[in-house]
């Protein structure tokens, strides 16, 4: 009965490198959401994907950030040329249907990204 | 842009006390969810409220959705140290595809 799995749990990168964060949704869930959380703050929506499609990317910076959810395999959040300000906890959530159905989101335990 | 405010930001109480935390907005939400998050972990869903005026109970926790679907409250009776955590509310807009999260209330229950 695996929940949402995120890896790695901790990721350290130097400025200018690339960071790839992975999220495997719960079995049967085809909707994935990525959020970013800074210390002592709530979660900020980044992007909502359904298998092979980006539904809403309004919260994701236009440059350096990209996300995908391929037909096979986990969802990937990629950050290119990382800067210190990218340091945060990144959470992934999944649901069996989209938000319009008031479906609960199930969260993973996050990836903590630290930029040196 | 839909925004959610939560109050208080921090709350420290003794075991056995009652408390209420609030989630407010000037916008109408089609539904609202409450989550609890512990350090180093992801948020865990506590409840979803959908209908204006709805009240839901989960053991010692009582959730209420405002009549106008702009605000919500969480009341905890006889708080226990295990209730310690960050309580987040999240609203789904009528037309949006994503959830908006409030900044959270950080609750500490002392034994």
mmCIF file of C-alpha atoms in Angstrom, chain B:
data_model
loop_
_atom_site.group_PDB
_atom_site.id
_atom_site.type_symbol
_atom_site.label_atom_id
_atom_site.label_comp_id
_atom_site.label_asym_id
_atom_site.label_seq_id
_atom_site.Cartn_x
_atom_site.Cartn_y
_atom_site.Cartn_z
ATOM 1 C CA UNK B 1 -5.503 35.999 -7.018
ATOM 2 C CA UNK B 2 -7.120 33.957 -4.278
ATOM 3 C CA UNK B 3 -5.368 34.187 -0.913
ATOM 4 C CA UNK B 4 -5.912 32.391 2.360
ATOM 5 C CA UNK B 5 -4.939 33.813 5.731
ATOM 6 C CA UNK B 6 -4.577 31.732 8.863
ATOM 7 C CA UNK B 7 -4.608 32.829 12.471
ATOM 8 C CA UNK B 8 -3.002 32.659 14.837
ATOM 9 C CA UNK B 9 0.378 32.103 13.239
ATOM 10 C CA UNK B 10 1.729 30.411 16.363
ATOM 11 C CA UNK B 11 -0.109 28.871 19.306
ATOM 12 C CA UNK B 12 1.368 27.255 22.386
ATOM 13 C CA UNK B 13 -1.006 25.697 24.919
ATOM 14 C CA UNK B 14 -1.034 23.205 27.768
ATOM 15 C CA UNK B 15 -2.330 19.669 27.401
ATOM 16 C CA UNK B 16 -6.068 19.489 28.042
ATOM 17 C CA UNK B 17 -6.894 22.994 26.808
ATOM 18 C CA UNK B 18 -9.258 23.761 23.950
ATOM 19 C CA UNK B 19 -8.290 25.858 20.937
ATOM 20 C CA UNK B 20 -9.624 27.227 17.678
ATOM 21 C CA UNK B 21 -7.636 28.186 14.594
ATOM 22 C CA UNK B 22 -9.010 30.123 11.668
ATOM 23 C CA UNK B 23 -8.692 30.205 7.899
ATOM 24 C CA UNK B 24 -10.042 33.281 6.131
ATOM 25 C CA UNK B 25 -10.285 34.672 2.637
ATOM 26 C CA UNK B 26 -12.115 37.344 0.687
ATOM 27 C CA UNK B 27 -12.664 34.776 -2.072
ATOM 28 C CA UNK B 28 -15.210 31.993 -2.365
ATOM 29 C CA UNK B 29 -13.884 28.445 -2.521
ATOM 30 C CA UNK B 30 -15.683 25.428 -3.947
ATOM 31 C CA UNK B 31 -14.117 23.291 -1.231
ATOM 32 C CA UNK B 32 -11.606 23.622 1.537
ATOM 33 C CA UNK B 33 -9.231 21.099 3.040
ATOM 34 C CA UNK B 34 -7.353 20.985 6.339
ATOM 35 C CA UNK B 35 -3.977 19.270 6.627
ATOM 36 C CA UNK B 36 -1.541 18.591 9.462
ATOM 37 C CA UNK B 37 2.172 18.556 8.752
ATOM 38 C CA UNK B 38 4.921 17.336 11.058
ATOM 39 C CA UNK B 39 8.597 18.274 10.672
ATOM 40 C CA UNK B 40 10.328 16.420 7.855
ATOM 41 C CA UNK B 41 7.096 15.001 6.489
ATOM 42 C CA UNK B 42 4.460 15.891 3.937
ATOM 43 C CA UNK B 43 1.026 17.262 4.869
ATOM 44 C CA UNK B 44 -1.605 14.700 5.822
ATOM 45 C CA UNK B 45 -5.223 15.395 4.927
ATOM 46 C CA UNK B 46 -7.579 15.735 7.901
ATOM 47 C CA UNK B 47 -10.854 16.734 6.255
ATOM 48 C CA UNK B 48 -12.511 18.202 3.168
ATOM 49 C CA UNK B 49 -15.506 20.524 3.539
ATOM 50 C CA UNK B 50 -17.645 21.340 0.541
ATOM 51 C CA UNK B 51 -21.009 22.775 1.580
ATOM 52 C CA UNK B 52 -21.417 26.238 3.140
ATOM 53 C CA UNK B 53 -22.205 25.868 6.843
ATOM 54 C CA UNK B 54 -20.972 22.287 6.918
ATOM 55 C CA UNK B 55 -19.629 20.919 10.193
ATOM 56 C CA UNK B 56 -17.480 17.793 10.333
ATOM 57 C CA UNK B 57 -16.131 16.031 13.402
ATOM 58 C CA UNK B 58 -13.075 13.854 13.582
ATOM 59 C CA UNK B 59 -12.697 12.584 17.168
ATOM 60 C CA UNK B 60 -11.618 15.695 19.138
ATOM 61 C CA UNK B 61 -11.404 17.884 16.021
ATOM 62 C CA UNK B 62 -14.377 19.894 14.741
ATOM 63 C CA UNK B 63 -14.206 21.601 11.349
ATOM 64 C CA UNK B 64 -16.627 24.224 10.116
ATOM 65 C CA UNK B 65 -17.004 25.779 6.670
ATOM 66 C CA UNK B 66 -18.470 29.272 6.642
ATOM 67 C CA UNK B 67 -21.904 29.859 5.149
ATOM 68 C CA UNK B 68 -20.404 31.958 2.367
ATOM 69 C CA UNK B 69 -17.599 29.413 1.758
ATOM 70 C CA UNK B 70 -14.942 32.071 2.387
ATOM 71 C CA UNK B 71 -13.691 30.907 5.754
ATOM 72 C CA UNK B 72 -13.261 27.876 7.962
ATOM 73 C CA UNK B 73 -12.340 27.014 11.509
ATOM 74 C CA UNK B 74 -10.756 24.071 13.268
ATOM 75 C CA UNK B 75 -11.562 23.497 16.927
ATOM 76 C CA UNK B 76 -9.599 21.011 19.012
ATOM 77 C CA UNK B 77 -11.006 19.829 22.319
ATOM 78 C CA UNK B 78 -8.716 18.680 25.122
ATOM 79 C CA UNK B 79 -5.533 19.086 23.111
ATOM 80 C CA UNK B 80 -2.812 16.442 23.453
ATOM 81 C CA UNK B 81 0.932 16.631 22.717
ATOM 82 C CA UNK B 82 0.293 14.434 19.682
ATOM 83 C CA UNK B 83 -1.721 17.292 18.172
ATOM 84 C CA UNK B 84 1.466 19.340 17.816
ATOM 85 C CA UNK B 85 2.181 20.298 14.229
ATOM 86 C CA UNK B 86 1.600 22.766 11.418
ATOM 87 C CA UNK B 87 -2.070 23.049 10.482
ATOM 88 C CA UNK B 88 -2.654 24.126 6.889
ATOM 89 C CA UNK B 89 -5.865 25.027 5.127
ATOM 90 C CA UNK B 90 -6.122 24.792 1.348
ATOM 91 C CA UNK B 91 -8.898 26.039 -0.891
ATOM 92 C CA UNK B 92 -9.977 24.980 -4.352
ATOM 93 C CA UNK B 93 -11.301 27.882 -6.388
ATOM 94 C CA UNK B 94 -14.420 27.726 -8.491
ATOM 95 C CA UNK B 95 -12.493 27.917 -11.739
ATOM 96 C CA UNK B 96 -8.916 27.166 -10.829
ATOM 97 C CA UNK B 97 -7.106 23.957 -11.434
ATOM 98 C CA UNK B 98 -4.993 24.113 -8.320
ATOM 99 C CA UNK B 99 -5.202 24.473 -4.569
ATOM 100 C CA UNK B 100 -4.214 27.627 -2.691
ATOM 101 C CA UNK B 101 -2.596 26.989 0.680
ATOM 102 C CA UNK B 102 -2.624 29.271 3.699
ATOM 103 C CA UNK B 103 0.632 29.961 5.579
ATOM 104 C CA UNK B 104 -0.387 27.654 8.419
ATOM 105 C CA UNK B 105 -0.823 27.754 12.184
ATOM 106 C CA UNK B 106 2.019 26.178 14.121
ATOM 107 C CA UNK B 107 0.545 24.497 17.209
ATOM 108 C CA UNK B 108 2.569 23.322 20.166
ATOM 109 C CA UNK B 109 0.834 21.353 22.921
ATOM 110 C CA UNK B 110 2.926 21.090 26.063
ATOM 111 C CA UNK B 111 2.569 18.112 28.413
#
